[in-house]
Structure formats: structure tokens, C-alpha cells
XYZ file of C-alpha atoms in Angstrom:
370
model
C 0.018 -0.027 -0.020
C 1.315 3.449 -0.899
C 1.103 6.546 1.239
C 0.006 9.988 0.056
C 2.537 11.649 2.290
C 5.660 13.197 0.820
C 9.190 13.217 2.156
C 10.001 16.911 2.967
C 12.759 18.757 1.169
C 14.703 21.142 3.427
C 16.738 23.975 2.048
C 19.848 24.420 4.212
C 20.386 27.873 2.805
C 17.572 29.076 5.052
C 19.936 28.581 8.059
C 22.126 31.440 6.817
C 19.729 34.195 7.719
C 18.030 34.910 11.035
C 14.616 35.664 9.310
C 14.478 32.112 7.792
C 16.431 30.048 10.281
C 13.357 29.510 12.558
C 11.406 28.179 9.619
C 14.131 25.658 8.775
C 14.385 24.521 12.441
C 10.575 24.014 12.527
C 10.596 21.968 9.316
C 13.504 19.924 10.700
C 11.768 19.247 13.980
C 8.603 18.036 12.119
C 10.627 15.837 9.737
C 12.542 14.129 12.507
C 9.630 13.676 14.887
C 6.976 12.539 12.400
C 8.864 10.808 9.501
C 12.633 10.406 10.279
C 13.475 10.906 6.642
C 14.139 14.126 4.687
C 15.863 15.467 1.662
C 18.340 18.399 1.964
C 19.150 20.861 -0.765
C 21.969 23.471 -0.943
C 24.004 21.032 1.199
C 27.334 22.292 0.014
C 28.712 19.087 -1.569
C 29.494 19.922 -5.167
C 27.911 17.943 -7.923
C 31.375 17.601 -9.466
C 32.657 15.709 -6.435
C 29.563 13.507 -6.271
C 29.805 12.783 -10.006
C 33.495 11.951 -9.709
C 32.696 9.199 -7.288
C 29.469 8.057 -8.875
C 31.057 7.493 -12.262
C 33.588 5.003 -10.757
C 30.883 2.660 -9.534
C 30.240 0.687 -12.791
C 33.982 0.095 -13.166
C 34.333 -0.993 -9.547
C 31.411 -3.380 -9.525
C 32.413 -4.924 -12.883
C 35.908 -5.985 -11.739
C 36.546 -9.692 -12.455
C 34.980 -11.993 -9.931
C 38.355 -13.335 -8.762
C 39.516 -9.741 -7.938
C 36.320 -9.061 -5.978
C 37.061 -12.268 -3.972
C 40.447 -10.890 -3.118
C 38.841 -7.676 -1.858
C 35.985 -9.503 -0.088
C 34.665 -8.842 3.437
C 35.535 -12.444 4.087
C 39.252 -11.283 4.058
C 38.694 -8.398 6.535
C 38.005 -8.629 10.319
C 36.789 -5.032 9.943
C 33.987 -6.214 7.654
C 35.295 -3.997 4.816
C 35.468 -4.635 1.115
C 33.060 -6.420 -1.241
C 29.898 -8.322 -0.369
C 28.827 -10.716 -3.163
C 25.463 -10.539 -4.807
C 22.706 -11.905 -2.549
C 25.095 -12.469 0.378
C 23.124 -10.625 2.915
C 19.762 -11.589 4.410
C 17.113 -9.092 5.641
C 13.893 -10.238 7.146
C 14.654 -13.839 6.102
C 15.076 -12.967 2.399
C 18.151 -12.508 0.266
C 19.092 -8.881 -0.655
C 19.689 -8.697 -4.429
C 22.629 -6.340 -4.409
C 26.422 -6.109 -4.196
C 28.230 -3.765 -1.711
C 31.583 -2.276 -1.277
C 32.324 -0.854 2.186
C 35.001 1.723 3.128
C 35.635 3.035 6.620
C 37.771 5.758 8.191
C 41.335 4.717 7.407
C 42.596 4.098 10.943
C 45.468 1.885 12.154
C 44.833 -1.371 14.026
C 44.735 -0.974 17.826
C 43.267 -4.358 18.935
C 45.639 -6.403 21.059
C 44.393 -9.766 22.243
C 46.311 -9.750 25.509
C 46.341 -5.986 26.175
C 45.762 -4.588 29.663
C 43.987 -1.301 30.310
C 46.189 1.742 29.720
C 46.570 4.810 31.898
C 43.247 6.114 30.504
C 41.414 2.895 31.242
C 41.236 2.019 27.550
C 41.310 -1.754 27.012
C 42.362 -2.643 23.495
C 41.607 -6.321 24.153
C 37.901 -5.637 23.759
C 36.787 -7.332 20.504
C 35.074 -4.301 19.112
C 38.524 -2.668 18.537
C 39.076 -5.126 15.725
C 36.602 -3.069 13.744
C 39.305 -0.481 13.295
C 41.768 -1.165 10.561
C 42.784 -0.818 6.887
C 40.492 -0.683 3.854
C 40.467 -3.144 0.997
C 41.355 -0.749 -1.889
C 41.345 -1.630 -5.553
C 44.542 -0.504 -7.257
C 44.819 2.758 -9.116
C 45.087 0.873 -12.432
C 41.902 -1.062 -11.746
C 39.703 1.965 -10.830
C 41.619 5.174 -11.658
C 40.907 8.072 -9.294
C 38.594 6.051 -7.079
C 40.466 6.616 -3.769
C 40.850 10.382 -4.406
C 37.169 10.792 -5.346
C 36.020 8.933 -2.191
C 38.373 11.141 -0.107
C 37.050 14.320 -1.621
C 33.382 13.296 -1.129
C 33.756 12.522 2.615
C 35.805 15.750 3.262
C 33.082 17.944 1.755
C 30.392 16.146 3.717
C 32.328 17.145 6.841
C 32.319 20.808 5.703
C 28.718 20.847 4.626
C 27.238 19.528 7.900
C 29.362 21.331 10.376
C 30.907 18.177 11.808
C 33.847 19.209 14.041
C 37.120 19.746 12.150
C 39.483 16.852 12.255
C 36.822 14.127 12.627
C 37.623 12.921 9.095
C 41.298 13.882 8.990
C 42.369 10.269 8.665
C 39.789 9.282 6.094
C 41.583 7.721 3.116
C 44.828 9.479 4.227
C 47.748 7.233 5.084
C 49.860 9.960 6.539
C 47.177 11.145 9.041
C 46.301 7.471 9.733
C 49.735 6.880 11.077
C 49.015 9.191 14.081
C 45.255 8.533 14.304
C 45.652 6.182 17.258
C 46.845 9.113 19.379
C 44.095 11.478 18.176
C 41.126 12.140 20.442
C 37.917 14.161 20.415
C 37.196 16.810 22.952
C 35.450 14.064 24.970
C 38.778 12.144 24.997
C 37.442 9.293 22.919
C 39.391 7.880 20.023
C 38.211 9.150 16.692
C 34.925 7.472 15.600
C 34.800 5.215 12.551
C 32.604 6.332 9.762
C 31.589 4.191 6.737
C 30.976 4.881 3.128
C 29.000 2.126 1.400
C 28.738 1.841 -2.368
C 25.683 -0.194 -3.473
C 25.005 -1.957 -6.773
C 21.536 -3.285 -7.531
C 21.547 -5.080 -10.900
C 18.383 -4.934 -12.914
C 16.283 -8.066 -12.469
C 13.821 -9.627 -14.885
C 10.251 -8.448 -14.077
C 9.117 -12.083 -13.490
C 11.829 -12.558 -10.869
C 10.536 -11.287 -7.534
C 13.025 -10.068 -4.898
C 14.243 -7.298 -2.672
C 17.104 -4.976 -3.129
C 17.237 -4.665 0.610
C 14.435 -5.806 2.933
C 12.706 -3.560 5.497
C 15.120 -2.362 8.125
C 16.468 0.573 10.179
C 20.076 1.732 10.067
C 21.834 -0.027 12.897
C 25.551 0.915 12.632
C 25.406 4.646 12.284
C 24.258 7.841 14.058
C 23.208 9.667 10.888
C 22.982 8.535 7.281
C 23.466 10.736 4.225
C 22.445 9.111 0.966
C 23.117 9.959 -2.655
C 20.933 8.170 -5.075
C 22.817 7.795 -8.433
C 20.616 8.287 -11.501
C 16.916 8.439 -11.736
C 15.864 4.854 -10.847
C 13.095 4.886 -8.176
C 13.523 2.013 -5.706
C 13.772 3.460 -2.103
C 10.665 3.397 0.083
C 10.009 4.582 3.642
C 7.364 3.152 5.912
C 4.768 5.610 7.167
C 3.233 5.272 10.625
C 0.166 3.415 9.286
C 2.312 0.757 7.620
C 1.999 2.176 4.059
C 5.075 3.076 1.958
C 6.314 6.481 0.859
C 8.444 6.468 -2.291
C 11.765 8.369 -1.898
C 12.451 9.152 -5.502
C 15.734 10.729 -6.624
C 15.684 14.548 -6.637
C 18.565 16.241 -8.427
C 21.004 18.136 -6.272
C 19.758 16.727 -2.938
C 20.894 14.231 -0.379
C 18.524 11.994 1.653
C 19.085 12.092 5.429
C 17.825 9.555 7.965
C 18.567 8.565 11.512
C 20.063 5.405 13.021
C 18.828 3.258 15.903
C 21.289 4.926 18.319
C 19.832 8.383 17.610
C 16.269 7.137 18.227
C 17.288 5.306 21.364
C 19.251 8.282 22.727
C 16.208 10.558 22.271
C 13.839 7.812 23.569
C 11.901 7.942 20.341
C 11.604 11.648 19.893
C 13.624 11.586 16.708
C 12.544 8.647 14.577
C 14.788 6.013 12.954
C 12.389 4.864 10.234
C 11.950 1.466 8.573
C 12.921 1.613 4.887
C 13.523 -0.804 2.034
C 14.876 -0.941 -1.504
C 12.981 -2.580 -4.285
C 15.005 -4.651 -6.763
C 15.176 -2.558 -9.935
C 13.630 -4.002 -13.141
C 14.355 -1.392 -15.740
C 18.107 -0.679 -15.304
C 21.030 -1.077 -12.918
C 20.835 1.115 -9.809
C 23.637 2.570 -7.687
C 23.576 4.458 -4.444
C 26.165 5.905 -1.987
C 25.142 6.001 1.700
C 27.479 7.612 4.277
C 27.095 6.312 7.847
C 28.250 8.784 10.493
C 29.452 6.774 13.420
C 30.065 7.355 17.079
C 33.216 6.568 19.059
C 33.309 2.782 19.741
C 34.109 3.238 23.427
C 31.189 5.633 24.004
C 28.111 4.347 25.890
C 24.648 5.153 24.630
C 23.608 6.028 28.156
C 26.273 8.755 28.089
C 24.842 10.134 24.837
C 21.314 9.948 26.309
C 22.494 11.932 29.432
C 23.240 14.900 27.180
C 19.773 14.894 25.625
C 17.445 17.267 27.506
C 14.657 15.656 29.440
C 12.160 17.846 27.490
C 13.301 16.083 24.324
C 13.254 12.614 25.809
C 9.714 13.200 27.093
C 8.331 14.268 23.698
C 7.215 10.724 22.624
C 5.909 9.574 25.981
C 2.340 10.915 25.563
C 1.932 8.891 22.393
C 3.411 5.840 24.200
C 0.934 6.250 27.100
C -1.991 6.603 24.707
C -0.938 3.590 22.638
C -0.480 5.679 19.522
C 3.140 4.726 19.137
C 5.384 1.883 20.450
C 9.087 1.801 21.015
C 10.762 -0.542 18.507
C 12.064 -3.733 20.008
C 15.511 -2.938 18.642
C 15.571 0.353 20.625
C 14.997 -1.692 23.691
C 17.965 -3.805 22.622
C 20.035 -0.580 22.614
C 18.753 0.158 26.098
C 19.800 -3.282 27.317
C 22.920 -2.833 29.503
C 24.648 -5.587 27.572
C 24.647 -3.383 24.438
C 25.034 0.026 26.047
C 28.502 0.178 24.560
C 28.417 1.600 21.040
C 31.300 -0.752 20.105
C 29.436 -3.781 21.349
C 26.267 -2.789 19.441
C 28.134 -2.106 16.221
C 30.171 -5.356 16.523
C 26.900 -7.292 17.201
C 25.366 -5.806 14.062
C 28.291 -6.982 11.804
C 28.626 -10.369 13.491
C 24.885 -11.012 12.917
C 24.997 -9.706 9.272
C 28.101 -11.434 7.957
C 28.277 -14.985 9.258
C 31.239 -16.195 7.062
C 33.484 -13.297 8.102
C 32.412 -13.520 11.736
C 33.257 -17.237 12.009
C 36.526 -16.783 10.197
C 37.926 -13.971 12.393
C 35.925 -14.201 15.614
C 35.082 -17.811 15.976
C 32.010 -19.923 16.785
C 31.763 -19.001 20.400
C 31.753 -15.223 19.679
C 29.289 -15.787 16.820
C 26.849 -17.656 19.089
C 27.132 -14.986 21.902
C 26.167 -12.097 19.567
C 23.525 -13.965 17.620
C 21.573 -15.687 20.509
């Protein structure tokens, strides 16, 4: 069933003048509270940079199969690199897509037998294995790809006012060499952010399937999405269960919230269920950027900085039975998964069984999937 509601388009240029800033904030509040998805225009990321990365995708995803296997997630304890076609399962069904994941280029810090250092930081915790090198194709295979990815992420930082230095080590080997000593103002190690490149091959009309099944974004704080081309495939679930089409709009990015954001605000800001339909007319590509949180941060710490007035916003609807907290939010509120690192590791362990068993073992896999 389709919804008649539209995803709002917010013009960030309104924030530049006091006379229009209030209007933008009101629009943003409404979008986050009621839908959890929005488009943004005048975001500051140049179309030239976006195009420079987008045009590399067909070359990347049409590398020889044997080369993709060498760059596969099954070779990376950080769950980086290629995922083969129909390798992931969502809601019990295969997702008909390929992926290529890149993360903040940070040095490995995990040490199996480490003891807590003078800051109380214990690098023997398994979630520190998520920090490590990317699986890059060579410059000859996909010319300009690493540079284009670097430029894209750097401009996202500028466009959204993310603190300077957060992405300094993104795709930068020189900066990465000192990243282990770099800290945020809160004295946490730099967070790990992920850029995912998606390829949805066109499927015959008679072959039913899902590009990605209904889900919420688990691993990130915020998601910024560029839909390449004009193929319509992304849907967002409205409150009555119907689906709103999020069609590509030129010169915009789609923004949505992750589970952690919803849990930290106790439902005031929505992380919304969304899906991707398998394309039938032509191949589809997309580029989501997942803004992460420091792995050693606890969600309860984040929630403590959210004003009580915000966390109380959804309670009236909860009390009246108009809205229910998603079970996965309750998972975040479970003390076992209060650590962002534990929650993120749990998501990857559950999502990529072959990689999980290879690098983390059967006992760890069973612990995170029970």
C-alpha cells in the first residue's frame, strides 16, 4: 500500500539568515519527529565531487569475480570490502545487491592480551578489531577512485558542520599513522565512519525479490544518501504501515537517523523502517554515508546529554498507545549493548556470518546471535 505523504525537502540555505532560520528548524523538527527521513538541498557538496565518485561505480562493480574475492569482506576482520550478490539476508530474504564498504582509514589498535592503559582504555575488547585498513582496488583497476572517495567525505564534513578533524584520517595514510593518538574533545578515540557503495543489478520483471528488505540503520548515528541516477527504488514506511516513495531529486541528499539516535532521544527523533525494491528497468547505484560514534562511548552517556524535555516528547503517544518503541531500541537500552562498540560489532557479526566465524570464531558468533 502506498502513502500519500511526501518526504519533505529542506533547504539548508535558510539557516544562513535569522529571518528564515526559525522556519528551517521548525521543518527539521517536524521531519525528525514525524517521519525520520528528509531531503536536503543546498548542502554544499559539489555535484562535480559527487559525480566523480558516482562514475567510478560501474567500473568498480564490474571488476573480475576473482579480484572481488580478493577484496571481499571475508578477508577483513573489519567487515570492509566487497559483499557478493545476494550475500546478505534481511527479514529472512536475500538482498539482491552487491556492496563495497570503506571506513575511516585508521590503524589497528586491537591487542588480544592488552591490559587497560593509563586512560582505562582496554584494546583487548573485541570491538576494537573493527578499526583497521580498507580493501582498496589498485589505481590501475579503478583510476581516481580513492581520491574521489576522499574528496566526497571531506566535503560532507564541511557541509554539515561536523567538528574539524573528525575525518582527517579518512583515506589518508599520513594522517592515519597518528590517528591512534588522536582524540575528540570528549577524550574518545576518533569514531569510525563508513561509506557504502551499493550496486543493484536490474532483475527480470518476473523474478521477484528485494534490493534490501525492510530495516532501520543499525551501525550509524546519521545517514546521508546520494541516489545515483533516476531509478526509483527506495521506500520509507509511514506510521500506518504504508510506503512512501523516496524518488531521486537532483542536487539533494537523503538524510535519515540510525537506531542509536532514536534510542538516545527515547523515540523523539525517529529511525524509520525503509527498504529498496530490486530494480527491473536498469541497474541502480547508491552511496550512503554512515556517520558513526566513538566505539568506546556508551549510549547512556549520549542519552544523558539529551534534555529531558526532548526525551519526554514521545511519552504521551506511548501512554496513549499511539506509538510503540521498537524492540531494537529496547535492545540498545539493554545494559549488555550500552557500549556503542558492542552494538556495532553485534550488528556486523549477525550480518556477515562467514566473516564472523573466520575472524571471531564460533563462540563469539553464538554470543552475539543468541
